[in-house]
Each structure stands twice: as C-alpha cells, then as structure tokens.
Short mmCIF file of C-alpha atoms in Angstrom, two decimals:
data_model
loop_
_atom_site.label_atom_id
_atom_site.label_comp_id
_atom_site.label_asym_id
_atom_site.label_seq_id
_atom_site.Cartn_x
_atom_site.Cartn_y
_atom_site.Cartn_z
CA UNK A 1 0.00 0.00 0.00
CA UNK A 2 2.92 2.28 0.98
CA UNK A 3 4.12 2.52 -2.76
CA UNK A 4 0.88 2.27 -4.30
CA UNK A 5 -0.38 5.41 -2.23
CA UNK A 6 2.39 7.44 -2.34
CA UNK A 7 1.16 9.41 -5.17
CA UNK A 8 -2.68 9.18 -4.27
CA UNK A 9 -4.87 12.39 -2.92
CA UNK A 10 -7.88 9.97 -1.76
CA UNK A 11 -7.97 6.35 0.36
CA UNK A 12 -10.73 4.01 0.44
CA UNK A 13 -10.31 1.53 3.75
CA UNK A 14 -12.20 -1.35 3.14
CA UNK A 15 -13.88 -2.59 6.62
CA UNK A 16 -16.03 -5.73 7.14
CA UNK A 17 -18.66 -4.94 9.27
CA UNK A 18 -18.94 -8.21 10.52
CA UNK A 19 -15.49 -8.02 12.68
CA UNK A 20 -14.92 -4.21 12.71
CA UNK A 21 -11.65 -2.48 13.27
CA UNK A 22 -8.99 -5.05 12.60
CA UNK A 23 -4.98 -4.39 12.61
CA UNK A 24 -5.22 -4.18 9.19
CA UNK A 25 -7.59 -1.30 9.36
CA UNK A 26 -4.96 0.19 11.63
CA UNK A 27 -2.01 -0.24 9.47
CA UNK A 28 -3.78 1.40 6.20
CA UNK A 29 -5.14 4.14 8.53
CA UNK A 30 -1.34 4.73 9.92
CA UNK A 31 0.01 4.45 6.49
CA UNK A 32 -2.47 6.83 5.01
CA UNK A 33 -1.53 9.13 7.92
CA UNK A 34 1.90 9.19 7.16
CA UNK A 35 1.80 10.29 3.27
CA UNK A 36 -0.50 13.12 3.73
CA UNK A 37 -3.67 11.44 2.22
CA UNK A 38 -6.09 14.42 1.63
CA UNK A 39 -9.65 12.57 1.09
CA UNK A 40 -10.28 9.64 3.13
CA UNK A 41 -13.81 7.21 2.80
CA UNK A 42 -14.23 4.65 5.29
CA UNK A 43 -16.05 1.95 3.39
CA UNK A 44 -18.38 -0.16 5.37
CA UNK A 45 -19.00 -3.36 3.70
CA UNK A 46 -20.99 -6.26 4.13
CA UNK A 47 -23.88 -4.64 5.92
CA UNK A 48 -26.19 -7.46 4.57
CA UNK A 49 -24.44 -9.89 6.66
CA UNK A 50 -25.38 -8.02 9.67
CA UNK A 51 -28.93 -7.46 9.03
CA UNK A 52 -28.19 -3.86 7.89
CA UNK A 53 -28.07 -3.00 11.86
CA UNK A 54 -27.54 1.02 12.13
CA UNK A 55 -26.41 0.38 15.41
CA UNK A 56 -23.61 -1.85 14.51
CA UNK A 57 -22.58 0.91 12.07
CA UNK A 58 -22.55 3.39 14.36
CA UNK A 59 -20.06 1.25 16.62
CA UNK A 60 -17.76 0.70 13.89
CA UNK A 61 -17.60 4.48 13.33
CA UNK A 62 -17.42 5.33 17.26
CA UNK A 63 -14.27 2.53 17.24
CA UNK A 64 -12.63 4.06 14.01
CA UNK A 65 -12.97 7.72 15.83
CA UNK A 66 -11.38 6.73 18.76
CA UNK A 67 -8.00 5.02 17.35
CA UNK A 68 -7.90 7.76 14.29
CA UNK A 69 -8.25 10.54 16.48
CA UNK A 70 -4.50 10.42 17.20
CA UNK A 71 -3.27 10.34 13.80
CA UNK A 72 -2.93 13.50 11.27
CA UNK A 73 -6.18 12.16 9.02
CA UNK A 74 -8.95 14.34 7.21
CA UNK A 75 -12.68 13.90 8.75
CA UNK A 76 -13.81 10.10 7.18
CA UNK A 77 -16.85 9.79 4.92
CA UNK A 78 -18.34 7.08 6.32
CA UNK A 79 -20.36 5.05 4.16
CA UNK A 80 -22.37 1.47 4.84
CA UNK A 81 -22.58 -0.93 1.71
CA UNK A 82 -22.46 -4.32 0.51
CA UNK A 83 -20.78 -4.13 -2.60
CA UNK A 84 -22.07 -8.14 -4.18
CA UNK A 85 -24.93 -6.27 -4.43
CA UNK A 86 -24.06 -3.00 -5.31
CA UNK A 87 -26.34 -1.32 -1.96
CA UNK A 88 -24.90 2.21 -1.66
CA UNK A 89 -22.08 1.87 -4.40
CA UNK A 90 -23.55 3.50 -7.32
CA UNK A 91 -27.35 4.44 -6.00
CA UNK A 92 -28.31 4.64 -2.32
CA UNK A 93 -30.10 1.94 -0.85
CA UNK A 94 -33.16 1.25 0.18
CA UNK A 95 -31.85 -1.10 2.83
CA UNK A 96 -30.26 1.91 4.68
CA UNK A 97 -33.40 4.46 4.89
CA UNK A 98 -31.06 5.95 8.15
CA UNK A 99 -28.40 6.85 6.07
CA UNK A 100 -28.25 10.14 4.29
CA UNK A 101 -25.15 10.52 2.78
CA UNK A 102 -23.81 9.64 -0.54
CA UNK A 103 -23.14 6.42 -2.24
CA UNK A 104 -19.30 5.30 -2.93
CA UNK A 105 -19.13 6.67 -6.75
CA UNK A 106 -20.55 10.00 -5.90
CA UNK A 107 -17.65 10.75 -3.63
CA UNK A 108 -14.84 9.45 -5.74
CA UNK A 109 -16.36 11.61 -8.92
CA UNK A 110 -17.04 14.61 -6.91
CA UNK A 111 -14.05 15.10 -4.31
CA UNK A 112 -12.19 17.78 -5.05
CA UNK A 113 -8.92 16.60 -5.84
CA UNK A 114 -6.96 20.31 -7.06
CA UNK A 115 -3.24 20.15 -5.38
CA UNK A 116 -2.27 22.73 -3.56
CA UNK A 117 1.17 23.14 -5.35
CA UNK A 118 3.88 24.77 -3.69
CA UNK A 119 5.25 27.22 -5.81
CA UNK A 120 7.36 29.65 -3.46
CA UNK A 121 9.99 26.86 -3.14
CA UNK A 122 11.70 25.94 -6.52
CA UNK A 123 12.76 21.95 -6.91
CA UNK A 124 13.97 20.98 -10.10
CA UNK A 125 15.32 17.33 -9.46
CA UNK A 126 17.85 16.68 -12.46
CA UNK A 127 17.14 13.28 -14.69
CA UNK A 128 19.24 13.61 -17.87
CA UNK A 129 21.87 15.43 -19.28
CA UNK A 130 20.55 16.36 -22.75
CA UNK A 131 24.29 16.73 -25.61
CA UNK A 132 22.43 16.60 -29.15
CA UNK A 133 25.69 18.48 -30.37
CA UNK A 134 28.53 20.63 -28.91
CA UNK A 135 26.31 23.80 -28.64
CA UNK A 136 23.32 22.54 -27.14
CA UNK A 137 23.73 21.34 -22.97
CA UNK A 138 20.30 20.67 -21.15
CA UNK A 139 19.22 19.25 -18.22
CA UNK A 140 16.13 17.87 -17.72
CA UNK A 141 13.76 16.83 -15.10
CA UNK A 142 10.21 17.60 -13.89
CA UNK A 143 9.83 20.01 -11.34
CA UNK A 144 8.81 19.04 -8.00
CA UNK A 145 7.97 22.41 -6.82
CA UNK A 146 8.04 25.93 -8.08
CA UNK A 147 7.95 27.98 -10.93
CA UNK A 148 10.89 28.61 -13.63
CA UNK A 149 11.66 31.97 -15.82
CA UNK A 150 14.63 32.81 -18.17
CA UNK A 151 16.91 34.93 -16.04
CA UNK A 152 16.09 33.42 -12.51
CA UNK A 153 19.03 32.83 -10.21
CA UNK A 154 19.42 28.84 -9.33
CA UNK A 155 21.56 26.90 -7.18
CA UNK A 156 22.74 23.23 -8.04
CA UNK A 157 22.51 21.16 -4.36
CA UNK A 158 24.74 19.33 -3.19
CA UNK A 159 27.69 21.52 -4.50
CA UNK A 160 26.08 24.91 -4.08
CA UNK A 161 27.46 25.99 -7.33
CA UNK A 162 25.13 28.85 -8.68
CA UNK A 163 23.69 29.95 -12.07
CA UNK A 164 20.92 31.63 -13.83
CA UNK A 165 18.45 30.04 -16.26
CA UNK A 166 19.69 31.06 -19.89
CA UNK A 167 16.59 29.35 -21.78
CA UNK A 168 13.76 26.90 -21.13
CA UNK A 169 13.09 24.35 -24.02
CA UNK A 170 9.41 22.73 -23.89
CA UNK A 171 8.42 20.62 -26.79
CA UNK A 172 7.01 23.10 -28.98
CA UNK A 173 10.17 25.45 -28.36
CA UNK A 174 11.32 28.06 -25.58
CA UNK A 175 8.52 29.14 -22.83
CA UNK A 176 8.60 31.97 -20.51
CA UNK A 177 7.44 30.13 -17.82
CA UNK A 178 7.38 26.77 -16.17
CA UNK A 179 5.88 25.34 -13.23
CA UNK A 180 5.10 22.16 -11.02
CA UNK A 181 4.62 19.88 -12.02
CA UNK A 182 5.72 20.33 -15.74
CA UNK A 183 9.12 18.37 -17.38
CA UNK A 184 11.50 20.80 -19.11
CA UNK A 185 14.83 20.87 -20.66
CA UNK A 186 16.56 24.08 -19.29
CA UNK A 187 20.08 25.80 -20.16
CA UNK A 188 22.06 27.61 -17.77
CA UNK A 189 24.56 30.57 -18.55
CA UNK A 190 27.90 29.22 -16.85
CA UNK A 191 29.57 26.36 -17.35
CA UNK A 192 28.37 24.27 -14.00
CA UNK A 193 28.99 21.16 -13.26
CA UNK A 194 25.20 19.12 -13.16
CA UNK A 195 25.01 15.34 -13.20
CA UNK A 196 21.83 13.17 -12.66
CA UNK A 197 20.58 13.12 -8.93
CA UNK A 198 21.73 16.74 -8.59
CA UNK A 199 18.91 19.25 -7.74
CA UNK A 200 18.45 22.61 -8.59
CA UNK A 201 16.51 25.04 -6.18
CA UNK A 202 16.35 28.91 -5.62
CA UNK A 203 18.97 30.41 -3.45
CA UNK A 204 16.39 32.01 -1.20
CA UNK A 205 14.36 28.87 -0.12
CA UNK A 206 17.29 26.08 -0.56
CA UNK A 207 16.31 22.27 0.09
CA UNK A 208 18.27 20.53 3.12
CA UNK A 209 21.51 18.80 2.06
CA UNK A 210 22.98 15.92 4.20
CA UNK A 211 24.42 12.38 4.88
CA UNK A 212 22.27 11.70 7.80
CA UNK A 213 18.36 11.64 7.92
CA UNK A 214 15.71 10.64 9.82
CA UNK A 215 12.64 8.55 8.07
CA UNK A 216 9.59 6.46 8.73
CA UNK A 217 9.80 3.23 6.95
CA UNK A 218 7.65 0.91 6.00
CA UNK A 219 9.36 -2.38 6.03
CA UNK A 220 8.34 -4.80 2.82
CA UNK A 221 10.12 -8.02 2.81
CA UNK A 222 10.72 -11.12 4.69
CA UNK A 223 14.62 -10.41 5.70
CA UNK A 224 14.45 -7.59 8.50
CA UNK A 225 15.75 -4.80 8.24
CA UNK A 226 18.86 -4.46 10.45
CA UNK A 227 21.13 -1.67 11.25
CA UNK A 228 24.49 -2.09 9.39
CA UNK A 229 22.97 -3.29 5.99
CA UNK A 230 23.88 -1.23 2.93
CA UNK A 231 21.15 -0.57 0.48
CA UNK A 232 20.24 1.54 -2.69
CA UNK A 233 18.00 4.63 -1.83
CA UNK A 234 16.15 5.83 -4.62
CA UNK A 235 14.74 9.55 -3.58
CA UNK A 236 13.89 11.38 -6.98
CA UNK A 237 16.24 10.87 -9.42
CA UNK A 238 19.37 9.74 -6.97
CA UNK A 239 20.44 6.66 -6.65
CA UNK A 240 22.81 6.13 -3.81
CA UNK A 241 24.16 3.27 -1.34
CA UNK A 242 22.81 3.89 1.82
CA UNK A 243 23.15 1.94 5.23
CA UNK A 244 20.54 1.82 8.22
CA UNK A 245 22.25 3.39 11.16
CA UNK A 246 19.90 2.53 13.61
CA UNK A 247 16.59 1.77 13.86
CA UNK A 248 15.32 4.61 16.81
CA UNK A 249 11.91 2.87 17.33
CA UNK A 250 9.17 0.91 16.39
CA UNK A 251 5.37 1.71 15.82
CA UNK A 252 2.89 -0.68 17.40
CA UNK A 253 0.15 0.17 14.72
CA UNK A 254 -2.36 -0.96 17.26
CA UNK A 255 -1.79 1.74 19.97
CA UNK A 256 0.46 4.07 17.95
CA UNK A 257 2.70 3.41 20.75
CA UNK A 258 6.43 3.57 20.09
CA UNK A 259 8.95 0.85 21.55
CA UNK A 260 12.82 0.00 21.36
CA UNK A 261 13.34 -2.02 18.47
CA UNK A 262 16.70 -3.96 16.99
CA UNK A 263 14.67 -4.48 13.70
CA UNK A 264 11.92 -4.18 11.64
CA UNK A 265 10.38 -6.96 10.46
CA UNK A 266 7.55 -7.87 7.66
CA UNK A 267 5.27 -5.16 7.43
CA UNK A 268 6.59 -3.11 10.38
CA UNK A 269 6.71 0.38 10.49
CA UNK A 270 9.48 2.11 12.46
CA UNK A 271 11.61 5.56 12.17
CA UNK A 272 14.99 4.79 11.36
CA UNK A 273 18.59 6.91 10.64
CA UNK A 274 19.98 6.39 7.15
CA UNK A 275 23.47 7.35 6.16
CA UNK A 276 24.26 7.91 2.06
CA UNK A 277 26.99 7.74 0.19
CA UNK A 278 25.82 10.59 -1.47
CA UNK A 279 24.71 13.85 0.27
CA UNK A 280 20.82 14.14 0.17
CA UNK A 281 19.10 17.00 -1.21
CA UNK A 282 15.57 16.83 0.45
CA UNK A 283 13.03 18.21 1.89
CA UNK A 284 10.45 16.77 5.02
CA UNK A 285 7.93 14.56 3.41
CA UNK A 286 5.11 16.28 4.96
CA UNK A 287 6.07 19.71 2.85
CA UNK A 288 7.02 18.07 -0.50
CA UNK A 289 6.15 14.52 -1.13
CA UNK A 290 8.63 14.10 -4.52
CA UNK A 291 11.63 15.71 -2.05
CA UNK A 292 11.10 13.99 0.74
CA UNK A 293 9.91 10.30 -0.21
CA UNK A 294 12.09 7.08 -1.15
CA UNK A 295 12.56 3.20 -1.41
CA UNK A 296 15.10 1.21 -0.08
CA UNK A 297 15.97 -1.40 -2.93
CA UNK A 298 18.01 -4.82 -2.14
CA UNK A 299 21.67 -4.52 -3.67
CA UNK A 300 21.68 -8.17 -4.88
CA UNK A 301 18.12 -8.78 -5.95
CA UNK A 302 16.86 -5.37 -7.14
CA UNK A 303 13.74 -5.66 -5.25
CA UNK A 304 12.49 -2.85 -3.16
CA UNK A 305 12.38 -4.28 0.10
CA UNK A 306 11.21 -0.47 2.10
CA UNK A 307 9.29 2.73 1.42
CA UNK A 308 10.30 5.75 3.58
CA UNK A 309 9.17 9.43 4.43
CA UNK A 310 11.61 11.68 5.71
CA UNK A 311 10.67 13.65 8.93
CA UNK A 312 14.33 15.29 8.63
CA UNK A 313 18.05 15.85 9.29
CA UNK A 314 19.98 13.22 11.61
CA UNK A 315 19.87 15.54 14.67
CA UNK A 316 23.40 17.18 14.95
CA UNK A 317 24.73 14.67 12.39
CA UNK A 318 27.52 17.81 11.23
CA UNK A 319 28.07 18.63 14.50
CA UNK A 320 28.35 15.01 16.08
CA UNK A 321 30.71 14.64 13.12
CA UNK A 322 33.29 17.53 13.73
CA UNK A 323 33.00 16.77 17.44
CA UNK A 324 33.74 13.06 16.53
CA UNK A 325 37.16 13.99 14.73
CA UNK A 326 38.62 16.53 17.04
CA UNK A 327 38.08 13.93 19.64
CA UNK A 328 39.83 11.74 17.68
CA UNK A 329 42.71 14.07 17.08
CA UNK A 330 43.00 14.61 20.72
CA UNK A 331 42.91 11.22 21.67
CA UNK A 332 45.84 10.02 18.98
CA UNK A 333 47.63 13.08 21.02
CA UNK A 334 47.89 11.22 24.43
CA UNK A 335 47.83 7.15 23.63
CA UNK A 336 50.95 4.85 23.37
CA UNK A 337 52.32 3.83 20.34
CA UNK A 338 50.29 0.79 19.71
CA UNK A 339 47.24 2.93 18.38
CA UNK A 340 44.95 -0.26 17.10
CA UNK A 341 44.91 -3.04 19.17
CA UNK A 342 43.57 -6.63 17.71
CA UNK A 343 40.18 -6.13 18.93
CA UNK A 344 39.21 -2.88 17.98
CA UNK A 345 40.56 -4.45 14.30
CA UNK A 346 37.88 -6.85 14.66
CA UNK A 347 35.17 -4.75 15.49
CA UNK A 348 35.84 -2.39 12.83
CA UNK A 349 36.11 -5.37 10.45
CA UNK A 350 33.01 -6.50 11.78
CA UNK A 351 34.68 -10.15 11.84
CA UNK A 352 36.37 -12.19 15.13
CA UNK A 353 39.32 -13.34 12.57
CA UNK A 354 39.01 -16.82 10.80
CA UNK A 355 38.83 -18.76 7.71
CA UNK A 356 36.28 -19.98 5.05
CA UNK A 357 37.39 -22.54 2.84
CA UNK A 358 35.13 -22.40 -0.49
CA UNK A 359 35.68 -25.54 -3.14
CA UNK A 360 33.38 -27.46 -5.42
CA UNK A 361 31.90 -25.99 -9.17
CA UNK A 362 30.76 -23.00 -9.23
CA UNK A 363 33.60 -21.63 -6.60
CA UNK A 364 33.94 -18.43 -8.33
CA UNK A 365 30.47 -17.07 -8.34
CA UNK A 366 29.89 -18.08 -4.82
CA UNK A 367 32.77 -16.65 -3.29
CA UNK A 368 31.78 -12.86 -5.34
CA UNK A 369 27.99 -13.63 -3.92
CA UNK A 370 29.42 -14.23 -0.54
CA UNK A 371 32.03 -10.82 -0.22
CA UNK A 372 28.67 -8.70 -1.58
CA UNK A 373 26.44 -10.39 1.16
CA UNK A 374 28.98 -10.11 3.95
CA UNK A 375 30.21 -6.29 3.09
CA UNK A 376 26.42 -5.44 3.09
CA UNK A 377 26.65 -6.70 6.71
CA UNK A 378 29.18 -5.17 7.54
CA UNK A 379 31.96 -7.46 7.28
CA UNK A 380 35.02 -6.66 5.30
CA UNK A 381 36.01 -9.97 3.73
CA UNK A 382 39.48 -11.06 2.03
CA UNK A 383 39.74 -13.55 -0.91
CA UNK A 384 43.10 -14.91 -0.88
CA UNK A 385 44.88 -18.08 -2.53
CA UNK A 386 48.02 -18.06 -0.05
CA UNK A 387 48.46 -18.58 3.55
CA UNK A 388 45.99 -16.86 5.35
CA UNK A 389 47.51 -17.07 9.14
CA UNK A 390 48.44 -13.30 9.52
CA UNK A 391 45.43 -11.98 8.23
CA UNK A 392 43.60 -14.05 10.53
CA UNK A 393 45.44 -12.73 13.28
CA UNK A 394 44.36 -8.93 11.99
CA UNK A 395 40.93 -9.75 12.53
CA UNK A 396 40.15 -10.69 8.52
CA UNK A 397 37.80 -12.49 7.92
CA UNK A 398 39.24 -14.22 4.87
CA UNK A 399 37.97 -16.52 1.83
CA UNK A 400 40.50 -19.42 0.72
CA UNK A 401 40.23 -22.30 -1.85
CA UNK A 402 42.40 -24.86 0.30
CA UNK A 403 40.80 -26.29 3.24
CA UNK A 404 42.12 -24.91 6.33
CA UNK A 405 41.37 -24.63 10.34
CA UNK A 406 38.17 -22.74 9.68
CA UNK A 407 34.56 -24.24 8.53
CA UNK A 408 34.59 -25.87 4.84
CA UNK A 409 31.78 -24.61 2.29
CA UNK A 410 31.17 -27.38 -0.25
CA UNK A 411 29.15 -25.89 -3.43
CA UNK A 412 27.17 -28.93 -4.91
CA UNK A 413 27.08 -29.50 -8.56
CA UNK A 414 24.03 -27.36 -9.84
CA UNK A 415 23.03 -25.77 -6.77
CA UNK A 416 21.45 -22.54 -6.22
CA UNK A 417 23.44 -19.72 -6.00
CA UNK A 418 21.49 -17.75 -2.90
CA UNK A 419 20.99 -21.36 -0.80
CA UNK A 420 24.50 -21.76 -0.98
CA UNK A 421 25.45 -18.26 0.05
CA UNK A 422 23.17 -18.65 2.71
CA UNK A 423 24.79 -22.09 3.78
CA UNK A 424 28.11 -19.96 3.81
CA UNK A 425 26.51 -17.32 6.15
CA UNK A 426 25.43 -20.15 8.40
CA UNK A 427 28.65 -21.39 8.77
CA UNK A 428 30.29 -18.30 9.14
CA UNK A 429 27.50 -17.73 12.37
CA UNK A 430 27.58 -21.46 13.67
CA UNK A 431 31.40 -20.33 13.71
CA UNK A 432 31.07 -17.56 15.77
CA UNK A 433 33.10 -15.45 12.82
CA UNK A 434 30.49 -12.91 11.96
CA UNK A 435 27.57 -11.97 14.19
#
C-alpha cells in the first residue's frame, strides 16, 4: 500500500462490518496518515451480513474515531454498503433508509482533488543530461515544486554551485514560464557542473543537504531490516548506497505506541537513521512529497524491500561529526604507540578473525555472492589463494580455496546460487566469525 499510495490524494479503507476495526484497518489508517492522504472514505462493507443494523454501524464508526483521532487524518466519509450487491455503491439503498449521505461513486467523482502546489519553493530534481551536439547542454527533469523563468538565479545542491536560467526548451520550443509539475529541458549561462541526482533550487528557499536523515519506513520483505545493511535509496532521481544506522523505534500500529526495536520486520513500520553515500538534497515529506519520499531497494536482488518518508536531518549529524574527529585528534595526542589493538581491528572489520574454505563448481560465483552479502553486513572480507595465518590474526575475515582450520563450504554441482550463500553465512554464524 505504501508505494501504491504514495502518489494518491484519496484512500478508500475497506472494513467488514462483521469483525470491525482489525490491525489491518490500523495499518492502512497509519500508512495513510503518514503520506498526507487528503480525502479519506471509510467503506463499510458487508452490511447485509449483519442485518443492515444502524447500530452496529454506528459502533464501527465510534471505534474508528477513537484510534484515528491520534493520527494526522482528514474527517472520514463514512459510508455502509455491501458491494455483491451494489447497496450504496452507485445508488443509495433502500436497505439503509437511516443513512443520508452519498453512495461510494458520488464521492470518488465529486471530491475535489486540485493540489495545492507549492510554488514559493523551486525543486527541479535533475534526470538527464541532454548533448544533441557541442552547442546545445540541457538538463532535464520535472519540477517538484516551483515555478521557472529565463533569467532566474538557481543553485545546483549538493555543491552549491550557482547559475541563472539562460533558456527553457518545452516541446514546442522556448517558454517563458514553467511550473510544477511540468518536465523541461533548461540551459544555464555558466559552465556548471550538473550530473543526474543533482537538484536545482532557488537560493532564497534552498532544500536541506545531508548524509544523515531521519525517516519512517515501512518495512516490505521477509529479511528484517537491520542496522548495518547497505542498500540503494532511490529519492527522486538519486540513486545512492545507503546503510541503516539505527533503527530509533518501532510503531505498534495498534496503539500508535512507540517501543525500542533492533529491527523491523515484515510489514513493520518504524523511524529509522539512514546514512548515504551521497549527500541528500531533500526536503520533510510532509512539505514536498517528490523531495522527501524514497525506497530502499536490495543490492543483490533489485527488489524494493522499504518505502520511507523523511521527517528530517539526523539531529546534529555535522556537528556530532566535527566533534567526533577533534576527539579523535585529541585522543591520537595522548595514547601509546600501539594505536589499534587486535580487537578494535575486529570490530571495525566486523569479523572475530578466521577462515572460510570455499571448493566445489561453481567456486567463483559463490565466493563474489558471498564478499557482496557479507560487506552489506558489515563485514570486510578477504579472498586470498596463499596462507591466510596473519590476516587471521588482523581480525580478517578471509575466503581461501584450500581447506584450512576454519569451517569448509562445499558448493554442490548445480546448486542454487542464494541457498549456498546462505549455507556460507550459516557457517560463518555457527562459527562464531560474523555476528
């Protein structure tokens, strides 16, 4: 639902009058809450199957009330139906004489649905360099937010790098204006530097630009999310590694109560700290949907395992940063010699030191499955053909061909690439050589 709604201005949750507000109710009510759903119709069904009882409607809406009242929702249309036979879908019914509102189609066809674009705030998110020959550089994108005239002064986020707009190219030729949410080609007057994922905004309402933020996700797929695994984050048009930090808490969609968490599992919804590759030009979800939305996409199977709306900035993520190194640089001021000791090696290699021996057809593919899986947990793996005893003894966690003193992965004729990368990971754990 997450992904599907993301772009949607209305919400239809479904309920079965027969067993009320369920935790699935919950969960598309929270979920709606969180992407700024503007319309929302609380659909009734089933009614027949409770004798069309206006008092059991009128409990269902009382319960809805009470756990919605918490969360940032527009006023429900409540509506009672059964849709098999079409009672208060297109027509009202005659099986609902105390009901005087309208039937399902006449609110979807007559609810306003005019955005409220922001136009104060320019966000040009760049997709494409456009070279048709040496005289002609464009860049291209839609605009998110704000409005676009020959002459304007823009800045190019993350470098900060600024500009002003020489022409703007629409498909009939050059306009004099452009506005969200229209796609244009537009030329600058200087020579900047503007790549894909690059954003151009105006200098006197910039977006936010950092490493660090702070996001509700909506967790999608049967592996939890932990902190420590590396992702993609797809936000706009940037596409950039990005690792879980921590996970801060967990939503109990039930209560809306919040609770330590080590990791999200299926379907749970958390807020989380991210940390890209990339800086992050953004902006809070809740004042620019395009700016401040994303998925988290698995590096190996290209399936988007999260969807996530950014509340902000990492609190203090510069200044934790700064502070961090001129800590650092005092500290290197006043210890001994022997600056890294063997288990602070290990912990930053995220590995206690040990060996994997990896034989059988089909080595070669395994072992490059294996380093990606293991770096994306945080593990820094070596694949070596010699002796491996000193690199052990550094805290490596290291990859051989030759059997050795460590566990012994066997790779079957035929077998399945991901089972036997997970076999390896199990070994590694029953091991004790990664966590």
């Amino acid at each position: 639902m997450a992904t599907g709604a993301s772009t949607a201005d209305l919400a239809v949750i479904l309920i079965d009058a027969r067993y009320g507000v369920l935790t699935q109710t919950r969960r598309h009510s929270f979920i709606a809450s969180l992407l700024g759903i503007r319309h929302l119709v609380v659909a009734v069904n089933k009614m027949d199957l409770v004798g069309w009882a206006e008092a059991r409607f009128h409990e269902i809406v009382q319960s809805y009330h009470a756990f919605s009242k918490s969360l940032a929702l527009p006023e429900p249309v409540f509506i009672p139906m059964a849709a098999l036979s079409g009672d208060n879908v297109v027509t009202r019914s005659k099986s609902t004489p105390w009901y005087a509102g309208p039937p399902l189609m006449e609110v979807l066809e007559t609810v306003p649905l005019v955005r409220a674009e922001d136009y104060a705030r320019l966000r040009l998110p760049i997709q494409r360099v456009s070279r048709p020959d040496q005289d002609f550089r464009g860049f291209q994108g839609t605009l998110a937010a704000g409005v676009l005239r020959p002459g304007d002064t823009v800045r190019v986020l993350p470098s900060g790098r600024e500009s002003r707009i020489e022409r703007i190219v629409g498909f009939k030729g050059d306009l004099e204006l452009a506005y969200a949410p229209e796609a244009v080609t537009i030329t600058l007057t200087d020579e900047v530097d503007v790549s894909r994922g690059d954003v151009l905004v105006s200098p006197a309402a910039p977006a936010e630009v950092s490493h660090s933020v702070v996001a509700h996700v909506v967790w999608m797929a049967e592996q939890p999310l932990v902190p420590g695994r590396s992702y993609f984050l797809r936000q706009a048009s940037l596409k950039t590694p990005v690792v879980v930090s921590a996970v801060e808490h967990r939503i109990d969609v039930n209560t809306l109560e919040r609770s330590p968490a080590d990791a999200l599992e299926l379907n749970a919804i958390g807020v989380c700290r991210l940390t890209t590759t990339r800086p992050l030009v953004f902006d809070a979800y809740a004042q620019n949907r395009t700016m401040g939305a994303f998925i988290l996409v698995d590096r190996l199977s290209n399936n988007t395992v999260g969807a996530g709306m950014i509340i902000g900035a990492a609190a203090g993520s510069a200044r934790d940063a700064l502070n961090a190194a001129l800590e650092q640089e005092a500290r290197l001021a006043t210890v001994p010699d022997d600056l890294v000791s063997s288990d602070e090696r290990r912990a930053r290699l995220g590995s206690a030191g040990g060996t994997l021996c990896v034989r059988g057809p089909g080595r070669e593919a395994v072992v490059r499955a294996l380093v990606r899986r293991l770096f994306d947990l945080g593990v820094s793996p070596i694949v070596w053909d010699g002796a491996a005893e000193a690199l052990v003894q550094q805290g490596f966690l290291v990859l051989v061909p030759t059997p050795g003193q460590g566990p012994t992965l066997d790779v079957p004729p035929e077998a399945l690439l991901g089972l036997v990368v997970e076999d390896g990971l199990r070994l590694l754990r029953e091991a004790r050589l990664i966590v």
